[in-house]
Coordinates of C-alpha atoms and ligand atoms in Angstrom, one line a residue:
M17 CA 139.3 36.6 139.6
P18 CA 136.2 38.4 138.4
D19 CA 133.6 36.6 136.4
Q20 CA 134.4 36.9 132.6
A21 CA 130.8 38.0 131.9
Q22 CA 131.2 41.0 134.3
K23 CA 132.9 44.2 133.2
L24 CA 136.0 44.9 135.3
V25 CA 135.4 48.2 137.0
G26 CA 139.0 48.7 137.8
Q27 CA 141.9 47.9 140.0
Y28 CA 142.0 48.6 143.7
G29 CA 144.2 47.7 146.6
V30 CA 145.6 48.3 150.0
I31 CA 149.1 49.7 150.4
G32 CA 151.3 49.5 153.6
N33 CA 154.4 48.1 155.1
P34 CA 154.0 45.4 156.4
I35 CA 151.0 44.3 154.4
S36 CA 150.9 40.5 154.2
H37 CA 148.7 40.3 157.3
S38 CA 146.0 42.5 155.8
R39 CA 142.4 41.3 155.6
S40 CA 141.4 44.1 153.3
P41 CA 141.7 42.0 150.0
L42 CA 139.4 39.4 151.4
I43 CA 136.9 42.0 152.6
H44 CA 136.7 43.9 149.4
Q45 CA 136.5 40.8 147.3
A46 CA 133.6 39.6 149.5
F47 CA 131.9 43.0 149.1
A48 CA 132.4 42.8 145.3
K49 CA 130.9 39.3 145.1
Q50 CA 127.9 40.3 147.3
T51 CA 127.2 43.4 145.2
G52 CA 128.0 41.9 141.7
I53 CA 130.8 44.3 141.1
A54 CA 133.8 42.9 139.3
L55 CA 137.1 44.3 140.5
E56 CA 140.6 43.4 141.4
Y57 CA 141.9 44.2 144.9
T58 CA 145.4 43.4 145.9
A59 CA 147.8 44.0 148.8
I60 CA 150.7 46.2 147.8
L61 CA 153.9 46.3 149.8
A62 CA 155.5 49.7 149.4
P63 CA 159.2 50.3 150.5
L64 CA 159.3 52.5 153.6
D65 CA 161.0 55.2 151.5
G66 CA 159.0 54.5 148.3
F67 CA 155.3 55.2 149.1
E68 CA 154.8 58.0 146.6
A69 CA 156.5 56.1 143.7
S70 CA 154.4 53.0 144.5
V71 CA 151.2 55.0 144.4
A72 CA 152.2 56.8 141.1
A73 CA 153.0 53.4 139.5
F74 CA 149.6 52.0 140.6
W75 CA 147.7 54.9 139.2
Q76 CA 149.6 54.9 135.9
N77 CA 148.8 51.2 135.5
G78 CA 145.1 52.0 135.7
G79 CA 144.5 51.8 139.4
R80 CA 141.3 53.6 140.6
G81 CA 141.5 53.4 144.4
L82 CA 143.8 52.5 147.3
N83 CA 143.3 52.0 150.9
V84 CA 146.3 53.2 152.9
T85 CA 147.5 51.6 156.1
V86 CA 150.5 51.8 158.5
P87 CA 152.8 53.7 158.2
F88 CA 151.7 55.8 155.3
K89 CA 148.5 57.6 156.2
A90 CA 150.2 60.9 156.8
Q91 CA 152.1 60.6 153.6
A92 CA 148.9 59.8 151.7
F93 CA 147.4 63.0 153.2
A94 CA 150.5 65.0 151.9
L95 CA 150.1 63.8 148.4
C96 CA 146.4 64.4 147.9
H97 CA 145.4 67.4 145.8
N98 CA 141.9 67.3 147.2
L99 CA 140.7 66.3 150.6
S100 CA 137.4 65.5 152.2
E101 CA 136.6 67.6 155.2
R102 CA 137.1 64.6 157.6
A103 CA 140.5 63.8 156.1
A104 CA 141.6 67.4 156.2
R105 CA 140.7 67.5 159.9
A106 CA 142.4 64.2 160.6
G107 CA 145.6 65.1 158.8
A108 CA 145.6 61.4 157.7
V109 CA 144.2 59.6 154.6
N110 CA 143.2 56.0 154.4
T111 CA 141.3 56.1 151.1
L112 CA 142.7 57.4 147.8
I113 CA 140.4 57.9 144.8
F114 CA 142.2 58.2 141.5
P115 CA 140.4 59.8 138.6
A116 CA 140.6 58.1 135.2
D117 CA 142.0 61.4 133.8
S118 CA 145.5 61.9 135.1
L119 CA 145.0 65.7 134.9
Q120 CA 142.3 65.5 137.6
P121 CA 143.3 65.7 141.3
I122 CA 143.6 62.7 143.5
L123 CA 141.0 62.7 146.2
G124 CA 141.8 61.7 149.8
D125 CA 139.3 60.6 152.4
N126 CA 139.5 59.1 155.9
T127 CA 136.9 56.4 156.7
D128 CA 138.4 55.2 160.0
G129 CA 136.2 57.4 162.2
A130 CA 133.0 56.3 160.5
G131 CA 134.2 52.7 160.7
L132 CA 134.8 53.0 164.4
L133 CA 131.4 54.5 165.2
Q134 CA 129.6 51.9 163.0
D135 CA 131.4 49.2 165.0
F136 CA 130.5 50.9 168.3
A137 CA 126.9 50.9 167.2
F138 CA 127.1 47.2 166.3
H139 CA 128.4 46.3 169.8
G140 CA 126.0 48.8 171.5
I141 CA 128.9 50.9 172.8
S142 CA 127.7 54.5 173.5
I143 CA 129.9 57.5 173.9
H144 CA 127.6 60.4 174.8
G145 CA 128.2 61.5 178.5
K146 CA 130.9 58.8 179.0
K147 CA 134.3 59.0 180.4
I148 CA 136.8 57.8 177.8
L149 CA 140.5 57.1 177.9
L150 CA 142.1 57.0 174.4
I151 CA 145.6 55.6 174.3
G152 CA 147.9 56.7 171.4
A153 CA 148.3 59.9 169.5
G154 CA 149.3 58.7 166.0
G155 CA 147.4 58.5 162.7
A156 CA 144.8 56.1 164.1
T157 CA 143.9 58.5 166.8
R158 CA 143.8 61.5 164.5
G159 CA 141.3 59.6 162.2
V160 CA 138.8 59.0 165.0
L161 CA 139.0 62.1 167.2
A162 CA 136.5 64.3 165.3
P163 CA 133.7 61.7 165.2
L164 CA 134.3 60.7 168.8
L165 CA 134.1 64.3 170.0
A166 CA 130.9 64.8 167.9
E167 CA 129.2 62.3 170.2
Q168 CA 129.9 64.6 173.2
P169 CA 131.6 62.3 175.7
A170 CA 131.8 63.9 179.2
Q171 CA 135.5 63.4 179.3
L172 CA 138.1 62.4 176.7
L173 CA 141.6 61.9 178.0
I174 CA 144.4 61.1 175.4
A175 CA 147.4 59.3 176.9
N176 CA 150.5 58.9 174.9
R177 CA 154.1 57.7 175.4
R178 CA 155.3 61.0 174.1
E179 CA 153.1 63.5 175.9
K180 CA 153.9 66.3 173.4
T181 CA 152.2 64.5 170.5
A182 CA 149.0 64.1 172.6
Q183 CA 149.1 67.8 173.7
A184 CA 149.3 68.8 170.0
L185 CA 146.1 66.9 169.3
I186 CA 144.3 68.8 172.0
A187 CA 145.3 72.0 170.4
D188 CA 144.2 70.7 166.9
F189 CA 140.8 69.4 168.0
V190 CA 139.7 71.5 171.0
D191 CA 137.3 73.5 169.0
L192 CA 135.3 70.3 168.4
A193 CA 135.0 69.7 172.2
P194 CA 132.8 72.4 173.7
N195 CA 131.0 70.0 176.0
T196 CA 133.8 67.6 176.8
A197 CA 136.6 67.7 179.3
F198 CA 139.3 67.2 176.7
A199 CA 142.9 66.7 178.0
A200 CA 146.1 64.9 177.4
C201 CA 148.7 63.2 179.6
A202 CA 151.8 61.0 179.4
L203 CA 151.2 57.3 179.3
D204 CA 152.9 56.9 182.7
A205 CA 150.8 59.7 184.3
I206 CA 147.2 58.5 183.7
P207 CA 145.1 59.3 186.8
K208 CA 144.2 56.3 188.9
E209 CA 140.5 56.5 188.3
A210 CA 138.0 54.3 186.4
F211 CA 136.9 55.0 182.8
D212 CA 133.8 53.8 181.0
L213 CA 135.6 53.1 177.8
I214 CA 139.3 52.6 177.1
I215 CA 140.4 52.6 173.4
N216 CA 143.8 51.4 172.4
A217 CA 144.9 53.2 169.3
T218 CA 148.6 52.5 169.7
S219 CA 150.6 50.1 167.6
A220 CA 152.2 48.6 170.7
G221 CA 150.2 45.3 170.3
L222 CA 151.9 44.7 166.9
S223 CA 155.0 43.8 168.9
D224 CA 153.1 42.1 171.7
T225 CA 154.0 44.9 174.0
Q226 CA 151.8 45.4 177.1
L227 CA 150.9 49.0 177.8
P228 CA 151.9 50.1 181.3
L229 CA 148.3 51.0 182.5
P230 CA 147.3 51.3 186.1
D231 CA 144.7 48.7 187.3
A232 CA 142.6 51.6 188.7
V233 CA 141.5 52.7 185.2
I234 CA 139.5 49.6 184.5
H235 CA 136.6 47.8 186.3
T236 CA 134.0 45.2 185.4
D237 CA 131.7 47.8 183.7
T238 CA 134.5 49.2 181.6
V239 CA 134.5 48.5 177.9
A240 CA 137.9 47.9 176.3
Y241 CA 138.3 48.4 172.6
D242 CA 141.5 47.6 170.7
M243 CA 141.7 49.1 167.2
A244 CA 144.2 46.4 166.4
Y245 CA 143.1 42.8 165.6
G246 CA 144.6 39.4 165.2
S247 CA 143.6 35.8 165.0
Q248 CA 143.9 35.7 168.9
P249 CA 142.8 38.3 171.4
T250 CA 145.3 41.1 171.6
V251 CA 147.6 41.8 174.6
F252 CA 145.4 44.7 175.6
M253 CA 142.2 42.7 175.3
R254 CA 143.7 39.9 177.5
W255 CA 144.8 42.5 180.0
S256 CA 141.3 44.0 180.1
Q257 CA 139.5 40.6 180.2
A258 CA 141.7 39.5 183.1
R259 CA 140.3 42.5 185.1
G260 CA 136.7 41.5 184.3
A261 CA 136.1 44.0 181.5
K262 CA 134.3 43.3 178.2
A263 CA 136.9 43.6 175.3
F264 CA 136.6 44.0 171.6
D265 CA 139.1 44.0 168.8
G266 CA 139.2 46.2 165.7
L267 CA 138.1 43.6 163.2
G268 CA 134.6 45.1 163.0
M269 CA 136.0 48.6 162.6
L270 CA 138.2 47.3 159.7
V271 CA 135.1 45.8 157.9
E272 CA 133.0 49.0 158.5
Q273 CA 135.7 51.4 157.3
A274 CA 136.2 49.2 154.3
A275 CA 132.5 49.4 153.6
V276 CA 132.6 53.2 153.6
S277 CA 135.6 53.1 151.2
F278 CA 133.7 50.6 149.0
Y279 CA 130.8 53.1 148.8
L280 CA 133.1 56.0 147.9
W281 CA 134.6 54.0 145.0
H282 CA 131.5 52.2 143.8
G283 CA 128.5 54.1 145.0
V284 CA 127.0 50.9 146.6
R285 CA 126.8 50.1 150.4
P286 CA 127.7 46.5 151.0
E287 CA 126.2 44.4 153.9
T288 CA 128.9 44.2 156.5
R289 CA 127.5 41.4 158.8
P290 CA 128.2 38.5 156.4
V291 CA 131.7 39.7 156.0
R292 CA 132.2 40.1 159.7
D293 CA 131.0 36.5 160.1
L294 CA 133.3 35.3 157.3
L295 CA 136.4 36.9 159.0
R296 CA 135.5 35.6 162.4
A297 CA 135.2 32.1 161.0
L298 CA 138.8 32.1 159.7
P299 CA 141.4 30.1 161.6
Ligands
ATR11 P1 149.1 54.7 163.6 O1 148.8 55.2 162.2 O2 148.8 53.2 163.8 O3 148.5 55.5 164.7 P2 151.6 55.9 164.3 O4 151.1 57.1 163.7 O5 153.0 55.4 164.0 O6 150.7 54.7 163.8 O7 151.3 55.9 165.9 C1 151.6 54.9 166.7 C2 151.1 55.2 168.1 O8 151.4 54.1 169.0 C3 151.8 56.4 168.8 O9 150.9 57.0 169.7 C4 152.9 55.7 169.6 O10 153.4 56.5 170.7 P3 154.5 57.6 170.4 O11 153.8 58.8 169.8 O12 155.0 57.9 171.8 O13 155.5 57.0 169.6 C5 152.2 54.5 170.1 N1 153.1 53.4 170.4 C6 153.8 52.6 169.5 N2 154.5 51.6 170.2 C7 154.3 51.8 171.5 C8 154.7 51.2 172.7 N3 155.5 50.1 172.7 N4 154.2 51.7 173.9 C9 153.4 52.7 173.9 N5 153.0 53.4 172.8 C10 153.4 53.0 171.6

């Protein structure tokens, strides 16, 4: 709870289904403590068919901002009256900003791409001129494609279980890839050649499912990055490490995207390193 002497700036939260595993409340409360901002930030479980009603109730009860997670990012995009350029491009929203005046529009933004690039910078992962395999074509991929392409990789191949979804992304984003070999394929048709960076943006790991990747895509210089995270290395990380690659999970991305959301809501940039350390120290 906020210090009584501090003025409560408002109610914030993260909404998703499932949501109990979310680290976002801990992260935002840590940022709030660090910056001396008093706020409430809670995890909200929305019924799968009740996202819009849950958001409306939150706003009516004085809520000022929500982070949106699986599986609602596309629905959040659809309900926004006003979108940042990056959210419009992604077709997915992970940050909602509610005006105090209910006649004003809700603003939607997407901080996932900025969070990913910040985390890449933290780990020293470079993209320019690299050969990248991006697995998955859902909301997570949509959120990060524009910033990834802006770094001008030599090649960006999107592989997805349903090839059509990946092909649709090529059509949507190809104008941002003038200097990149930008293509899509089915998950079971990935060429048997090595990549510098493999990013897992699927939700397969949530059910402990191993992706059917050919061994040839990975070698000891490959960097493997899973946007998912857990208390233990993910299935994809374990698969990569077993083949000698360096592997990272998405916990850093989570903290970095949260920091961008925090800035959007409060106008203050929190320090992310102590919060990364805090999360890593958790059992
Ligand atoms: P998110 O917002 O996390 O991206 P999403 O939009 O539901 O969630 O997308 C999930 C992604 O994970 C999709 O690319 C999905 O592949 P399909 O488009 O073919 O459904 C992928 N995915 C989920 N489970 C998977 C599995 N077991 N094997 C391979 N891909 C999987």
